[in-house]
Coordinates of N, CA, C and O in Angstrom, one line a residue:
M105 N -184.3 -205.4 -55.0 CA -184.0 -204.3 -55.8 C -185.2 -203.9 -56.2 O -185.5 -202.7 -56.5
L106 N -186.0 -204.7 -56.9 CA -186.9 -203.7 -57.7 C -188.3 -204.0 -57.3 O -189.5 -204.7 -58.0
R107 N -188.4 -204.5 -56.0 CA -189.6 -205.1 -55.3 C -190.6 -204.3 -55.3 O -192.0 -204.6 -55.3
N108 N -190.5 -202.8 -55.5 CA -191.4 -201.6 -55.2 C -192.1 -201.4 -56.1 O -192.4 -200.2 -56.1
V109 N -191.8 -201.6 -57.2 CA -192.1 -201.1 -58.4 C -192.9 -202.2 -59.3 O -193.2 -203.3 -59.1
P110 N -194.2 -201.2 -59.2 CA -195.7 -202.2 -59.8 C -195.7 -202.4 -61.0 O -194.5 -202.2 -62.2
S111 N -196.2 -203.6 -61.2 CA -196.2 -204.0 -62.3 C -196.3 -203.6 -63.9 O -195.9 -203.6 -64.5
A112 N -197.7 -202.3 -63.7 CA -197.8 -201.7 -64.8 C -196.6 -201.0 -65.2 O -196.3 -200.7 -66.5
T113 N -195.9 -200.5 -63.8 CA -194.5 -199.8 -64.5 C -193.8 -200.6 -65.5 O -192.7 -200.8 -66.5
L114 N -193.5 -202.0 -65.1 CA -192.5 -203.0 -65.5 C -192.8 -203.4 -67.0 O -192.8 -203.5 -67.8
K115 N -194.6 -203.4 -67.2 CA -195.1 -203.5 -68.3 C -195.0 -202.2 -69.4 O -194.9 -202.6 -70.5
E116 N -194.6 -201.6 -68.9 CA -194.5 -200.0 -69.7 C -193.0 -200.1 -69.7 O -192.8 -199.6 -70.9
L117 N -192.2 -200.6 -69.3 CA -190.9 -200.2 -69.6 C -190.5 -201.5 -71.1 O -189.7 -201.1 -72.0
V118 N -191.3 -202.5 -70.1 CA -190.8 -204.0 -71.1 C -191.8 -203.5 -72.6 O -190.9 -203.4 -74.0
R119 N -192.4 -203.1 -72.9 CA -193.4 -202.5 -74.0 C -192.5 -201.1 -74.6 O -192.0 -201.2 -76.2
L120 N -191.7 -200.2 -73.8 CA -191.0 -199.1 -74.4 C -189.7 -199.8 -74.6 O -189.1 -199.2 -76.2
S121 N -189.1 -200.7 -74.1 CA -187.8 -201.4 -74.9 C -187.7 -202.3 -75.8 O -187.3 -202.1 -77.3
E122 N -189.4 -202.9 -76.5 CA -189.6 -203.1 -77.4 C -189.8 -202.4 -78.8 O -189.4 -202.8 -79.7
R123 N -190.4 -201.0 -78.3 CA -190.8 -200.5 -79.4 C -189.1 -199.8 -79.9 O -189.0 -199.4 -81.0
K124 N -188.3 -199.4 -79.0 CA -187.1 -199.1 -78.9 C -185.9 -199.9 -80.1 O -185.7 -199.7 -80.9
E125 N -186.6 -201.2 -80.1 CA -185.9 -202.3 -80.5 C -186.1 -202.4 -82.1 O -185.4 -202.4 -82.9
A126 N -187.4 -202.1 -82.0 CA -188.0 -202.2 -83.5 C -187.7 -201.0 -84.0 O -187.4 -201.0 -85.3
L127 N -187.4 -199.8 -83.5 CA -187.2 -198.7 -84.4 C -185.4 -198.6 -84.4 O -185.1 -198.0 -85.6
M128 N -184.8 -199.4 -83.6 CA -183.7 -199.7 -83.7 C -183.2 -200.5 -85.0 O -182.2 -200.0 -85.9
A129 N -184.0 -201.0 -85.3 CA -184.2 -202.4 -86.9 C -184.2 -201.5 -87.7 O -183.9 -201.3 -88.8
Q130 N -185.2 -200.4 -87.9 CA -185.6 -199.1 -88.6 C -184.4 -198.5 -89.3 O -184.1 -198.0 -90.5
I131 N -184.0 -198.6 -88.1 CA -182.5 -197.0 -88.4 C -181.7 -198.0 -89.2 O -181.1 -197.4 -89.8
Q132 N -181.2 -199.0 -88.8 CA -180.7 -200.0 -89.7 C -180.8 -200.2 -90.8 O -179.8 -200.0 -91.2
E133 N -182.1 -200.7 -91.2 CA -182.5 -200.5 -92.6 C -181.8 -199.5 -93.1 O -181.7 -199.6 -94.6
I134 N -182.5 -198.5 -92.7 CA -182.1 -197.1 -93.3 C -180.9 -196.7 -93.8 O -180.5 -196.2 -94.7
D135 N -179.8 -197.0 -92.7 CA -178.3 -196.9 -92.9 C -178.2 -198.1 -94.0 O -177.3 -197.4 -94.7
R136 N -178.4 -199.1 -94.4 CA -178.1 -200.1 -95.3 C -178.6 -199.4 -96.6 O -177.8 -199.6 -97.3
Q137 N -179.7 -199.0 -96.7 CA -180.4 -197.9 -97.8 C -179.6 -197.0 -98.5 O -179.2 -196.5 -99.3
M138 N -179.1 -195.8 -97.2 CA -178.4 -195.1 -97.5 C -176.7 -195.2 -98.1 O -176.9 -194.8 -99.3
L139 N -176.3 -196.4 -97.4 CA -174.9 -196.9 -98.0 C -175.1 -197.5 -99.5 O -174.2 -197.0 -99.9
G140 N -176.3 -198.2 -99.9 CA -176.5 -198.8 -101.6 C -176.3 -197.1 -102.3 O -175.9 -197.4 -103.4
V141 N -177.4 -196.5 -101.7 CA -177.5 -195.1 -102.8 C -175.9 -194.6 -102.8 O -175.2 -194.2 -103.7
Q142 N -175.5 -194.0 -102.0 CA -173.9 -193.6 -101.7 C -173.4 -194.5 -102.6 O -172.4 -193.9 -103.4
K143 N -173.1 -195.8 -102.4 CA -172.1 -197.0 -103.4 C -172.5 -196.5 -105.0 O -171.6 -196.7 -105.3
R144 N -173.8 -196.4 -105.1 CA -174.5 -196.5 -106.7 C -174.2 -195.2 -106.7 O -173.6 -195.3 -108.2
F145 N -174.1 -193.9 -106.6 CA -173.7 -192.8 -107.0 C -171.8 -192.7 -106.7 O -171.6 -191.5 -106.8
G146 N -171.0 -193.2 -106.2 CA -170.1 -192.8 -105.9 C -169.7 -191.7 -104.3 O -168.9 -191.2 -104.5
I147 N -170.7 -191.7 -103.8 CA -170.3 -190.7 -102.9 C -169.8 -191.2 -102.0 O -170.0 -192.1 -101.3
P148 N -168.7 -190.6 -101.6 CA -167.5 -191.0 -100.4 C -168.4 -191.1 -98.9 O -169.1 -189.6 -98.6
Q149 N -168.2 -192.1 -98.2 CA -168.5 -191.9 -96.9 C -168.2 -190.5 -96.2 O -166.1 -190.9 -95.9
P150 N -168.0 -189.9 -95.2 CA -167.4 -189.2 -94.4 C -166.5 -189.4 -93.4 O -166.8 -190.9 -93.0
E151 N -165.0 -189.3 -93.0 CA -164.4 -189.9 -92.2 C -165.2 -190.1 -91.1 O -165.7 -188.9 -90.7
G152 N -164.6 -191.1 -90.2 CA -165.1 -191.0 -88.9 C -166.4 -191.5 -89.1 O -167.2 -191.8 -87.7
D153 N -167.3 -191.8 -89.7 CA -169.2 -192.1 -90.5 C -168.7 -193.6 -90.3 O -169.2 -194.3 -91.5
Q154 N -167.7 -194.3 -90.4 CA -167.9 -195.6 -90.5 C -168.9 -196.7 -90.0 O -169.5 -196.7 -88.6
S155 N -169.8 -197.3 -90.9 CA -170.8 -198.1 -90.7 C -170.8 -198.9 -90.0 O -170.1 -199.9 -90.5
M156 N -171.5 -198.9 -88.6 CA -171.8 -200.5 -87.7 C -173.1 -200.7 -87.7 O -173.7 -199.9 -87.3
P157 N -173.1 -202.2 -87.6 CA -174.5 -202.6 -87.0 C -174.6 -202.1 -85.6 O -174.4 -201.8 -84.9
A158 N -176.3 -201.8 -85.9 CA -176.9 -201.1 -84.7 C -176.8 -202.5 -84.1 O -177.5 -203.2 -84.2
N159 N -176.6 -202.2 -82.7 CA -177.1 -203.4 -81.6 C -178.3 -203.3 -81.3 O -178.7 -202.1 -80.8
V160 N -179.0 -204.2 -81.0 CA -180.8 -204.3 -80.3 C -180.0 -204.1 -79.0 O -179.3 -205.1 -78.3
S161 N -181.0 -203.4 -78.5 CA -180.5 -202.8 -76.7 C -181.3 -203.7 -76.1 O -182.2 -204.3 -76.5
T162 N -180.9 -204.5 -74.8 CA -181.6 -204.8 -74.1 C -181.8 -205.1 -72.8 O -180.9 -203.7 -72.5
V163 N -182.8 -204.8 -71.8 CA -182.8 -204.5 -70.6 C -181.1 -205.1 -69.4 O -181.3 -206.3 -69.7
R164 N -180.6 -204.4 -69.3 CA -179.7 -204.4 -68.4 C -179.8 -204.7 -66.9 O -180.7 -203.7 -66.4
R165 N -179.4 -205.1 -66.4 CA -179.6 -205.5 -65.1 C -178.4 -204.6 -64.1 O -177.1 -205.0 -64.8
R166 N -179.1 -203.8 -63.2 CA -177.6 -203.0 -62.4 C -177.3 -203.7 -61.5 O -177.9 -204.8 -61.0
K167 N -175.9 -203.6 -60.9 CA -175.3 -204.3 -59.9 C -175.7 -203.6 -59.1 O -176.0 -202.3 -59.0
P168 N -175.9 -204.4 -57.6 CA -176.9 -203.7 -56.2 C -175.7 -202.4 -55.8 O -174.4 -203.1 -55.9
S169 N -175.7 -201.7 -55.7 CA -175.1 -200.4 -55.1 C -174.9 -201.4 -53.8 O -175.7 -201.9 -53.0
R170 N -173.6 -200.5 -53.1 CA -173.3 -200.7 -51.7 C -173.3 -199.9 -51.0 O -173.3 -199.0 -51.4
R171 N -174.1 -200.4 -50.1 CA -174.8 -198.7 -49.2 C -173.9 -199.0 -47.7 O -173.2 -200.2 -47.4
L172 N -173.1 -198.2 -47.5 CA -172.4 -197.6 -46.4 C -173.3 -197.6 -45.2 O -174.0 -196.6 -45.0
N173 N -172.7 -198.6 -44.1 CA -173.7 -198.1 -42.6 C -172.6 -197.4 -41.9 O -171.9 -198.4 -41.4
R174 N -173.6 -196.1 -41.6 CA -172.9 -195.4 -40.7 C -173.4 -195.5 -39.8 O -174.6 -195.0 -39.8

């Protein structure tokens, strides 16, 4: 499936994925800090804004597509 992708492109994808994970971790920390300030001053969370821990993304493997031979 990924036989024709240059190694430089794969390395760039890995680098970007790692950068994205680092940014997601920063966002999660900022969310925690915001919740702390909201709780300290009694600011209610808007409904539907339930704080969920951010999931760190991973590179997903795609299922091979089925090609129809016609």
